[in-house]
Structures are given as structure tokens and as C-alpha cells.
């Protein structure tokens, strides 16, 4: 019998594991390339992966570069430290909501109620804290509990009763928005305390330059150590791993972005507290999805619910829990959005908020078909969307046109996701 070399072995069929979680072309390259292949072999397999249609976050990265180049050419203040610092804070509220949507999208479902949930939970916080004098930390916990309870309620109908999630959350979009108006009462608007914790979420900055640079250094070091240890564990186990040269190149790219961002932020007010909290959520939730049994099960259900059920997973509970995560993070996002305007009003939780949250995840590389994506996609997608909004404000373009352009970008992202899926099927990768 002819002996097959290790480099010629056929890749195992995907079942919603690390490949599905990553949402980046390099994830599949990691599985097909041995460390002995070196940087040249990595690049060869990376190119092959792109040709198969697995583009991941690459379109979003290219789009962001083009958007920044165009708007900077049209308005010299677009890439100014002030504008970029404001942009880094503006992405947080909607970004938090989008992080919750990632969990639902990984299941192949959708949550249309997150905008209304964010508005309702912010209203609950404002009424309890401002109108009734409840301590701020208790009002925050109450808002988060309401978000989680709504997620569990909607998840129960979708997972246990069998009502399509689209219908359940569409009903929630209407119901929770009406309940928000009822909670706000006749006044319609409640201003937050200027000295409160929630108000400080988007107004506090770490002015000391060492904080931003220290965070950048910590991020680069952690990325290198995590990547190198993962490669060592894979080599020790006899499985495919990243070449050291690739790890070095990736670390260099992360360092360039991290220290560049720190430099820009320090030229204005310093590191925003809101951005720091958002990055902690992105990293923490990405770890949850990629490195824990719970996260891997979520992705497995998105890759194939029936296969996951036969493997002994509690699919009903996993689906309910994903909606609970979505509801809780919608509440967190609602608090950040309220902090940004220092008030909660009847326009909180608008429909454009829902569109932007879903668009951020999809533009960043999360698949609408389930089973593929990371929380880092939200950061990329929010930068794209908020950059468009910021650039059009600087150029004096009317607000309605912002919705038109954002809708076009979302359509392009979904179309690209669909074409990518078709290409993957043609190459036997989906």
C-alpha cells in the first residue's frame, strides 16, 4: 500500500469547531499547515483558502482602509486625534449590543428585539435610580436582570415552543418598545446624574499616557505568549501549528495597531474608559467562545443542530442561554448609549440601532448562516459603520443618507457572505 505523507493527508470534515469559530481565513490555514512548512507554506495555503471563498474579516479590513482613505481625502480632520477618540467611544454602546447578537448569529438565528431591549433596560435604570432614588449599583443590576429575563423569555419560545426566532423577537421589538414608553411615563425623558457611575462610563478618560501605552504593550505581549504557547501545545500533541515566522509577523501587526492607537488617543484626552471596557468584553467573550466547552457547544449547534443533539448536547438550553447573553449585553449597551447622551428618552432603542448592531457583526465577518464568527468581528464592523457615520457628519451629509449608505454596506456584506458560502460548498469546505 502506498504510504501517504503527512502534508498530503486530507483535512477532517468540519463540525463547527475552531474553524467555525474563527471567522478568519487563517483559522483554516492553521489546521492544514504544519510548522515545517514555514512562512512560504503558510502564505501558499492562505492564498488557497482565499480562493476557496473563505474571506473571513478580510473584506471588512480592506473596506475600513478604503473608507478612512476616502474620508481623509475629503476632510482633513477625519483622522484627527479628536475625531478618532470620539469615534472610539461612539462604537461602544452599539458594539456591546452587537457582541450579544454574535451569540445568536452563531446559532443561525437572529434577535430583532435588542434595540428595544436596550431602550427598556436603560429606562428601568433611569426610573429606579433617578426617579426613585435607588442606589446606582442596584439599579444597574436590575437593568441587567431585566435584559437577561427578556432573553430567557424569548429564547424559551424559540427553543422550547418552536416559534421562529424571527417572529418571537419581532414581537419583542414592538412590545419592549411600548413598555419602555410606559416606564418613562409622561415626561418622556429622564436625565442621568452627572456624578453617577453610568454617566462616567463614556466621559472618563485616563489622561496619563502610560496607561494607553501600557495597555498596548500588555496586549502585544499577551498575544505573542498565547500564540506561541498554542503553537507549542499543538506541536507537542503532533497536530498542525503556526510557524514561528507567522507568529512574529502577526505580533508585529498587532503591535503596530496597538501602539498606533495609543499614540493617537494620547494626543487628545488619553485612553477612554468606555473603550477599555469594550475591549475587555471583546477579549473575554472571544475566550468564552473559543476556549470553553460552552462556547464550543454554541458554535457546534450553529454548525449543525441535529449533529449536536446526537452528540448529547442540550440544544434547547444552549439556544436559550444565547438569547440570555444577547439580552444581557443589550442592557449593557443601553447603559452605555444612555451615558453617551446623559439621558434616556423616547428615541432610545431606535430601529437604526438594531440595524447597526446586526450590520457590525456581519460586516466584521460573522456569518448569517451560523457557525462562523468571533467577537473581534464586532470591533471591526463597528469601526466601519461609525467611520461612515462620522465621515458623513463632517461632510455635512444629511442623516437619512447615512441610513441609505449603511444599508448598502450591509447588503454588500450579506451578499459577500452568501457568495462565500456558495464558493466553500463548491470547494467542499462547507
Coordinates of C-alpha atoms in Angstrom, one line a residue, residues 100-270:
X100 CA -24.7 39.7 22.2
X101 CA -26.0 39.3 18.7
X102 CA -22.9 37.3 17.7
X103 CA -24.0 34.5 20.1
X104 CA -27.4 34.4 18.4
X105 CA -26.0 34.6 14.9
X106 CA -23.6 31.7 15.6
X107 CA -26.7 29.6 16.1
X108 CA -28.0 30.7 12.7
X109 CA -30.8 32.7 14.4
X110 CA -31.4 36.4 14.7
X111 CA -32.6 38.7 17.5
X112 CA -34.6 41.7 16.3
X113 CA -35.5 42.9 19.7
X114 CA -32.1 44.1 21.0
X115 CA -32.7 47.7 20.2
X116 CA -35.9 47.8 22.1
X117 CA -34.4 45.8 25.0
X118 CA -31.5 48.3 25.3
X119 CA -34.0 51.2 25.5
X120 CA -36.3 49.4 28.0
X121 CA -33.4 48.4 30.3
X122 CA -31.9 51.9 30.2
X123 CA -35.4 53.3 31.1
X124 CA -35.6 50.8 34.0
X125 CA -32.3 52.0 35.3
X126 CA -33.2 55.7 35.0
X127 CA -36.5 55.4 36.7
X128 CA -35.1 53.3 39.6
X129 CA -32.0 55.5 40.1
X130 CA -33.1 59.0 39.2
X131 CA -36.8 59.0 39.8
X132 CA -37.0 56.6 42.8
X133 CA -33.6 57.2 44.4
X134 CA -32.4 53.5 44.3
X135 CA -28.6 53.2 44.7
X136 CA -27.0 53.2 41.3
X137 CA -25.4 49.8 41.5
X138 CA -28.7 48.2 42.4
X139 CA -30.4 50.0 39.5
X140 CA -27.7 48.7 37.2
X141 CA -28.2 45.1 38.4
X142 CA -31.9 45.5 37.9
X143 CA -31.4 46.6 34.4
X144 CA -29.1 43.7 33.6
X145 CA -31.6 41.3 35.2
X146 CA -34.4 42.6 33.0
X147 CA -32.3 42.1 29.9
X148 CA -31.4 38.6 30.9
X149 CA -35.0 37.7 31.7
X150 CA -36.2 39.1 28.4
X151 CA -33.6 37.0 26.6
X152 CA -34.7 33.9 28.5
X153 CA -38.3 34.6 27.8
X154 CA -37.8 34.9 24.1
X155 CA -35.3 32.0 24.0
X156 CA -37.9 29.8 25.6
X157 CA -40.4 30.4 22.9
X158 CA -37.9 30.0 20.2
X159 CA -36.1 26.9 21.5
X160 CA -38.7 25.1 23.6
X161 CA -42.0 26.0 21.9
X162 CA -40.6 26.1 18.4
X163 CA -41.7 29.6 17.4
X164 CA -39.3 31.0 14.8
X165 CA -36.8 33.4 16.5
X166 CA -37.5 36.0 13.8
X167 CA -41.2 36.1 14.8
X168 CA -40.6 36.0 18.6
X169 CA -38.0 38.8 18.5
X170 CA -40.0 40.9 16.1
X171 CA -42.9 40.7 18.5
X172 CA -40.4 41.7 21.2
X173 CA -39.2 44.7 19.2
X174 CA -42.8 46.1 19.3
X175 CA -43.7 45.0 22.9
X176 CA -40.5 46.1 24.7
X177 CA -40.5 49.5 22.9
X178 CA -44.1 50.1 24.1
X179 CA -43.1 49.0 27.6
X180 CA -40.2 51.4 27.5
X181 CA -42.5 54.3 26.7
X182 CA -44.8 53.2 29.5
X183 CA -41.9 53.1 32.0
X184 CA -40.7 56.5 31.0
X185 CA -44.1 58.0 31.7
X186 CA -45.5 61.3 30.7
X187 CA -42.2 63.2 30.8
X188 CA -40.7 61.0 28.1
X189 CA -37.1 61.9 29.0
X190 CA -35.0 61.3 32.2
X191 CA -31.7 63.0 32.6
X192 CA -28.9 61.0 34.4
X193 CA -27.0 62.2 37.4
X194 CA -23.8 63.9 36.2
X195 CA -21.8 62.5 39.0
X196 CA -23.0 59.0 38.6
X197 CA -21.2 55.8 37.5
X198 CA -23.2 55.4 34.4
X199 CA -22.6 59.0 33.3
X200 CA -18.8 58.4 33.8
X201 CA -18.8 55.4 31.5
X202 CA -18.3 57.5 28.4
X203 CA -17.0 60.7 29.9
X204 CA -14.0 59.5 31.9
X205 CA -10.5 59.3 30.3
X206 CA -7.2 58.0 31.5
X207 CA -5.1 61.1 30.8
X208 CA -1.7 59.6 31.8
X209 CA 0.0 58.4 28.5
X210 CA 1.5 55.4 30.3
X211 CA -2.0 53.9 30.7
X212 CA -2.6 53.7 26.9
X213 CA 0.9 52.6 26.1
X214 CA 0.9 50.1 29.0
X215 CA -2.3 48.5 27.7
X216 CA -0.8 48.4 24.2
X217 CA 2.3 46.6 25.5
X218 CA 0.2 44.2 27.6
X219 CA -1.9 43.4 24.6
X220 CA 1.0 42.7 22.3
X221 CA 2.8 40.6 24.9
X222 CA -0.3 38.6 25.7
X223 CA -1.0 38.0 22.0
X224 CA 2.5 36.7 21.4
X225 CA 2.6 34.4 24.5
X226 CA -0.9 33.0 23.8
X227 CA 0.0 32.3 20.1
X228 CA 3.4 30.8 20.9
X229 CA 2.1 28.6 23.7
X230 CA -0.8 27.4 21.5
X231 CA 1.7 26.5 18.8
X232 CA 3.9 24.6 21.3
X233 CA 1.0 22.7 22.6
X234 CA 0.0 21.7 19.1
X235 CA 3.4 20.6 18.1
X236 CA 3.7 18.6 21.3
X237 CA 0.4 16.9 20.5
X238 CA 1.5 16.2 17.0
X239 CA -1.1 18.4 15.3
X240 CA -0.8 21.3 12.9
X241 CA 0.5 24.6 14.3
X242 CA 1.6 28.1 13.2
X243 CA 5.2 28.6 12.1
X244 CA 7.2 30.9 14.4
X245 CA 7.7 33.3 11.5
X246 CA 3.9 33.7 11.1
X247 CA 3.5 34.3 14.8
X248 CA 6.2 37.0 14.6
X249 CA 4.5 38.7 11.7
X250 CA 1.1 38.7 13.4
X251 CA 2.6 40.0 16.6
X252 CA 4.2 42.8 14.7
X253 CA 0.9 43.7 13.0
X254 CA -0.8 43.8 16.4
X255 CA 2.0 45.9 17.9
X256 CA 1.6 48.4 15.0
X257 CA -2.1 48.8 15.5
X258 CA -2.0 48.8 19.3
X259 CA 0.8 51.4 19.7
X260 CA -0.6 53.5 16.9
X261 CA -3.9 53.6 18.6
X262 CA -2.3 54.5 21.9
X263 CA -0.4 57.3 20.3
X264 CA -3.5 58.8 18.6
X265 CA -5.6 58.6 21.8
X266 CA -2.8 60.2 23.9
X267 CA -2.7 63.2 21.5
X268 CA -6.3 64.0 22.6
X269 CA -7.6 63.1 26.1
X270 CA -6.0 59.7 26.6

